[in-house]
């Protein structure tokens, strides 16, 4: 399920939303390394709570696309590369991007509301955890018909949550906020009857 065997052309063709998100994040990371331009992106893009409080609300969105260092962007984009395609295939492009963006935004809003002052954060991890949450909803719906899916997905979610609390410099609220948001949206989008209906509509449109 999470084994990627496609070549580059196939991957970008089959999963255009995931491919675009990875490209945007990587391009923006490279741009942050450029003198002056990088400083502008950081100064106006990362989440800084007191600046959001003063009216710079775009930061709860823009911070999702900026990363602190190479390992930060590498880990998040590898997670998106590995886990994103299956959800894009199951949910469809529009629903996938909704899960991804809303999970990231809600996670950053939780960070803003539950931390004070000069707290700063950045990264796509809230959106990544939203993908995990959506898979959690899929496990809930298929718990009787696809028990192997539960055995595959639940350990990933549990380990991810545990690592959230064990690692330093981790935005716990973004992770948990994204996870819960993804789960709720997954419950809405991934009901088996809805998936079947989408597939019938897609086949009828061919």
mmCIF file of C-alpha atoms in Angstrom:
data_model
loop_
_atom_site.group_PDB
_atom_site.id
_atom_site.type_symbol
_atom_site.label_atom_id
_atom_site.label_comp_id
_atom_site.label_asym_id
_atom_site.label_seq_id
_atom_site.Cartn_x
_atom_site.Cartn_y
_atom_site.Cartn_z
ATOM 1 C CA UNK A 1 0.000 0.000 0.000
ATOM 2 C CA UNK A 2 2.804 2.390 0.872
ATOM 3 C CA UNK A 3 5.415 0.825 -1.390
ATOM 4 C CA UNK A 4 6.205 3.220 -4.212
ATOM 5 C CA UNK A 5 7.294 1.474 -7.396
ATOM 6 C CA UNK A 6 6.387 4.177 -9.941
ATOM 7 C CA UNK A 7 9.039 6.004 -11.922
ATOM 8 C CA UNK A 8 9.150 9.810 -11.801
ATOM 9 C CA UNK A 9 6.870 10.328 -14.803
ATOM 10 C CA UNK A 10 4.305 7.835 -13.539
ATOM 11 C CA UNK A 11 4.363 9.257 -10.020
ATOM 12 C CA UNK A 12 3.750 12.844 -11.123
ATOM 13 C CA UNK A 13 1.039 11.692 -13.535
ATOM 14 C CA UNK A 14 -0.817 9.472 -11.077
ATOM 15 C CA UNK A 15 -0.521 11.788 -8.049
ATOM 16 C CA UNK A 16 -0.457 15.387 -9.299
ATOM 17 C CA UNK A 17 -1.528 17.004 -6.015
ATOM 18 C CA UNK A 18 1.082 15.214 -3.923
ATOM 19 C CA UNK A 19 3.726 15.924 -6.573
ATOM 20 C CA UNK A 20 2.841 19.619 -6.647
ATOM 21 C CA UNK A 21 2.937 19.930 -2.861
ATOM 22 C CA UNK A 22 6.336 18.254 -2.702
ATOM 23 C CA UNK A 23 7.663 20.518 -5.456
ATOM 24 C CA UNK A 24 6.350 23.692 -3.785
ATOM 25 C CA UNK A 25 7.861 22.764 -0.421
ATOM 26 C CA UNK A 26 11.234 21.885 -1.925
ATOM 27 C CA UNK A 27 11.360 25.011 -4.099
ATOM 28 C CA UNK A 28 10.497 27.236 -1.152
ATOM 29 C CA UNK A 29 13.145 25.535 0.962
ATOM 30 C CA UNK A 30 15.785 26.224 -1.697
ATOM 31 C CA UNK A 31 14.600 29.843 -1.911
ATOM 32 C CA UNK A 32 15.037 30.260 1.851
ATOM 33 C CA UNK A 33 18.736 29.546 1.294
ATOM 34 C CA UNK A 34 19.061 32.532 -1.052
ATOM 35 C CA UNK A 35 20.413 35.645 0.700
ATOM 36 C CA UNK A 36 17.876 38.435 1.254
ATOM 37 C CA UNK A 37 15.051 36.479 -0.396
ATOM 38 C CA UNK A 38 15.367 33.746 2.207
ATOM 39 C CA UNK A 39 15.212 36.299 5.006
ATOM 40 C CA UNK A 40 12.045 37.805 3.524
ATOM 41 C CA UNK A 41 10.387 34.401 3.315
ATOM 42 C CA UNK A 42 11.278 33.633 6.906
ATOM 43 C CA UNK A 43 10.338 37.057 8.234
ATOM 44 C CA UNK A 44 6.943 37.107 6.555
ATOM 45 C CA UNK A 45 6.133 33.395 6.357
ATOM 46 C CA UNK A 46 6.834 31.525 9.585
ATOM 47 C CA UNK A 47 4.294 31.329 12.370
ATOM 48 C CA UNK A 48 4.958 33.858 15.119
ATOM 49 C CA UNK A 49 2.075 34.001 17.559
ATOM 50 C CA UNK A 50 2.232 37.644 18.576
ATOM 51 C CA UNK A 51 2.411 38.685 14.904
ATOM 52 C CA UNK A 52 -0.648 36.572 14.126
ATOM 53 C CA UNK A 53 -2.381 38.216 17.054
ATOM 54 C CA UNK A 54 -1.550 41.593 15.540
ATOM 55 C CA UNK A 55 -3.328 40.649 12.313
ATOM 56 C CA UNK A 56 -0.872 38.661 10.188
ATOM 57 C CA UNK A 57 -3.231 35.694 9.818
ATOM 58 C CA UNK A 58 -1.648 34.438 6.602
ATOM 59 C CA UNK A 59 1.120 32.927 8.710
ATOM 60 C CA UNK A 60 -1.075 29.991 9.792
ATOM 61 C CA UNK A 61 -1.089 29.056 6.097
ATOM 62 C CA UNK A 62 2.349 30.108 4.876
ATOM 63 C CA UNK A 63 4.194 28.402 7.746
ATOM 64 C CA UNK A 64 3.019 25.042 6.364
ATOM 65 C CA UNK A 65 5.350 25.464 3.378
ATOM 66 C CA UNK A 66 8.528 26.552 5.159
ATOM 67 C CA UNK A 67 11.055 24.327 6.918
ATOM 68 C CA UNK A 68 13.853 24.961 9.363
ATOM 69 C CA UNK A 69 16.569 22.864 7.729
ATOM 70 C CA UNK A 70 17.253 20.143 5.174
ATOM 71 C CA UNK A 71 16.422 17.230 7.488
ATOM 72 C CA UNK A 72 13.151 18.915 8.433
ATOM 73 C CA UNK A 73 11.958 19.293 4.857
ATOM 74 C CA UNK A 74 13.383 15.882 3.880
ATOM 75 C CA UNK A 75 11.472 14.032 6.611
ATOM 76 C CA UNK A 76 8.171 15.803 5.916
ATOM 77 C CA UNK A 77 8.385 15.454 2.148
ATOM 78 C CA UNK A 78 9.422 11.815 2.363
ATOM 79 C CA UNK A 79 6.360 11.194 4.544
ATOM 80 C CA UNK A 80 4.182 12.989 1.997
ATOM 81 C CA UNK A 81 5.831 11.075 -0.852
ATOM 82 C CA UNK A 82 5.183 7.755 0.900
ATOM 83 C CA UNK A 83 1.730 8.197 2.452
ATOM 84 C CA UNK A 84 0.105 10.873 0.296
ATOM 85 C CA UNK A 85 -0.438 8.963 -2.970
ATOM 86 C CA UNK A 86 -2.760 6.307 -1.575
ATOM 87 C CA UNK A 87 -4.978 8.928 0.068
ATOM 88 C CA UNK A 88 -5.039 11.047 -3.088
ATOM 89 C CA UNK A 89 -6.081 7.958 -5.041
ATOM 90 C CA UNK A 90 -8.816 7.006 -2.554
ATOM 91 C CA UNK A 91 -10.205 10.458 -1.761
ATOM 92 C CA UNK A 92 -9.592 12.238 -5.059
ATOM 93 C CA UNK A 93 -7.653 15.414 -5.745
ATOM 94 C CA UNK A 94 -10.033 18.014 -4.288
ATOM 95 C CA UNK A 95 -10.757 16.079 -1.109
ATOM 96 C CA UNK A 96 -7.084 15.240 -0.604
ATOM 97 C CA UNK A 97 -5.965 18.866 -0.853
ATOM 98 C CA UNK A 98 -8.785 19.857 1.499
ATOM 99 C CA UNK A 99 -7.630 17.308 4.084
ATOM 100 C CA UNK A 100 -4.014 18.393 3.710
ATOM 101 C CA UNK A 101 -4.535 22.152 3.886
ATOM 102 C CA UNK A 102 -7.248 22.212 6.558
ATOM 103 C CA UNK A 103 -5.264 19.845 8.782
ATOM 104 C CA UNK A 104 -2.223 22.095 8.524
ATOM 105 C CA UNK A 105 -4.213 25.269 9.124
ATOM 106 C CA UNK A 106 -6.149 23.880 12.095
ATOM 107 C CA UNK A 107 -2.930 22.530 13.583
ATOM 108 C CA UNK A 108 -1.356 25.973 13.301
ATOM 109 C CA UNK A 109 -4.478 27.624 14.716
ATOM 110 C CA UNK A 110 -4.281 25.260 17.693
ATOM 111 C CA UNK A 111 -0.638 26.277 18.080
ATOM 112 C CA UNK A 112 -1.663 29.930 18.090
ATOM 113 C CA UNK A 113 -4.491 29.493 20.594
ATOM 114 C CA UNK A 114 -2.653 27.205 23.016
ATOM 115 C CA UNK A 115 0.720 28.959 23.087
ATOM 116 C CA UNK A 116 1.437 32.527 24.030
ATOM 117 C CA UNK A 117 3.762 35.349 23.153
ATOM 118 C CA UNK A 118 6.719 34.873 20.839
ATOM 119 C CA UNK A 119 6.194 31.144 20.159
ATOM 120 C CA UNK A 120 7.310 30.384 16.603
ATOM 121 C CA UNK A 121 6.820 27.335 14.415
ATOM 122 C CA UNK A 122 6.971 26.182 10.817
ATOM 123 C CA UNK A 123 6.700 23.017 8.747
ATOM 124 C CA UNK A 124 4.225 20.715 7.051
ATOM 125 C CA UNK A 125 3.929 18.205 9.886
ATOM 126 C CA UNK A 126 0.402 19.248 10.883
ATOM 127 C CA UNK A 127 -0.770 18.541 7.335
ATOM 128 C CA UNK A 128 1.155 15.240 7.275
ATOM 129 C CA UNK A 129 -0.530 14.185 10.488
ATOM 130 C CA UNK A 130 -3.828 15.089 8.839
ATOM 131 C CA UNK A 131 -3.084 12.386 6.266
ATOM 132 C CA UNK A 132 -2.492 9.925 9.116
ATOM 133 C CA UNK A 133 -5.779 10.987 10.692
ATOM 134 C CA UNK A 134 -7.678 10.427 7.443
ATOM 135 C CA UNK A 135 -6.222 6.937 7.210
ATOM 136 C CA UNK A 136 -7.379 6.426 10.786
ATOM 137 C CA UNK A 137 -10.940 7.185 9.655
ATOM 138 C CA UNK A 138 -10.544 4.702 6.802
ATOM 139 C CA UNK A 139 -9.416 2.075 9.316
ATOM 140 C CA UNK A 140 -12.535 2.806 11.366
ATOM 141 C CA UNK A 141 -14.809 2.238 8.379
ATOM 142 C CA UNK A 142 -13.025 -0.931 7.239
ATOM 143 C CA UNK A 143 -12.311 -2.431 10.658
ATOM 144 C CA UNK A 144 -14.443 -5.506 9.905
ATOM 145 C CA UNK A 145 -13.897 -5.885 6.168
ATOM 146 C CA UNK A 146 -10.158 -5.075 5.972
ATOM 147 C CA UNK A 147 -8.465 -6.055 9.268
ATOM 148 C CA UNK A 148 -5.043 -6.056 7.596
ATOM 149 C CA UNK A 149 -5.393 -2.342 6.921
ATOM 150 C CA UNK A 150 -5.797 -1.752 10.647
ATOM 151 C CA UNK A 151 -2.648 -3.747 11.354
ATOM 152 C CA UNK A 152 -0.760 -1.605 8.853
ATOM 153 C CA UNK A 153 -2.094 1.851 9.690
ATOM 154 C CA UNK A 154 -2.567 1.860 13.469
ATOM 155 C CA UNK A 155 1.102 1.200 14.323
ATOM 156 C CA UNK A 156 2.114 4.092 12.065
ATOM 157 C CA UNK A 157 -0.309 6.437 13.833
ATOM 158 C CA UNK A 158 0.614 5.241 17.327
ATOM 159 C CA UNK A 159 4.362 5.491 16.694
ATOM 160 C CA UNK A 160 3.933 8.949 15.156
ATOM 161 C CA UNK A 161 2.022 10.211 18.200
ATOM 162 C CA UNK A 162 4.551 8.708 20.610
ATOM 163 C CA UNK A 163 7.441 10.307 18.707
ATOM 164 C CA UNK A 164 5.633 13.643 18.918
ATOM 165 C CA UNK A 165 6.073 13.599 22.698
ATOM 166 C CA UNK A 166 9.544 12.049 22.772
ATOM 167 C CA UNK A 167 11.312 14.387 20.349
ATOM 168 C CA UNK A 168 12.478 17.878 21.205
ATOM 169 C CA UNK A 169 11.512 21.010 19.249
ATOM 170 C CA UNK A 170 8.276 19.425 18.042
ATOM 171 C CA UNK A 171 5.040 21.365 17.708
ATOM 172 C CA UNK A 172 2.755 19.012 19.628
ATOM 173 C CA UNK A 173 -0.370 21.089 19.021
ATOM 174 C CA UNK A 174 0.174 21.156 15.253
ATOM 175 C CA UNK A 175 0.645 17.390 15.171
ATOM 176 C CA UNK A 176 -2.397 16.569 17.287
ATOM 177 C CA UNK A 177 -4.548 19.284 15.729
ATOM 178 C CA UNK A 178 -3.708 18.015 12.258
ATOM 179 C CA UNK A 179 -4.333 14.406 13.275
ATOM 180 C CA UNK A 180 -7.784 15.136 14.714
ATOM 181 C CA UNK A 181 -8.763 17.335 11.767
ATOM 182 C CA UNK A 182 -7.692 14.685 9.273
ATOM 183 C CA UNK A 183 -9.672 12.054 11.174
ATOM 184 C CA UNK A 184 -12.849 14.169 11.194
ATOM 185 C CA UNK A 185 -12.537 15.003 7.496
ATOM 186 C CA UNK A 186 -11.801 11.351 6.802
ATOM 187 C CA UNK A 187 -15.033 10.375 8.544
ATOM 188 C CA UNK A 188 -16.864 12.807 6.276
ATOM 189 C CA UNK A 189 -15.124 11.970 3.013
ATOM 190 C CA UNK A 190 -14.179 8.303 3.261
ATOM 191 C CA UNK A 191 -17.441 6.620 4.143
ATOM 192 C CA UNK A 192 -17.574 3.499 1.921
ATOM 193 C CA UNK A 193 -20.903 4.570 0.406
ATOM 194 C CA UNK A 194 -19.401 7.915 -0.643
ATOM 195 C CA UNK A 195 -16.308 6.293 -2.121
ATOM 196 C CA UNK A 196 -18.511 3.908 -4.103
ATOM 197 C CA UNK A 197 -20.648 6.814 -5.294
ATOM 198 C CA UNK A 198 -17.583 8.784 -6.474
ATOM 199 C CA UNK A 199 -16.268 5.787 -8.382
ATOM 200 C CA UNK A 200 -19.631 5.239 -10.076
ATOM 201 C CA UNK A 201 -19.735 8.919 -11.089
ATOM 202 C CA UNK A 202 -16.192 8.701 -12.384
ATOM 203 C CA UNK A 203 -16.971 5.607 -14.428
ATOM 204 C CA UNK A 204 -20.160 7.197 -15.754
ATOM 205 C CA UNK A 205 -18.173 10.245 -16.869
ATOM 206 C CA UNK A 206 -15.830 8.189 -19.014
#
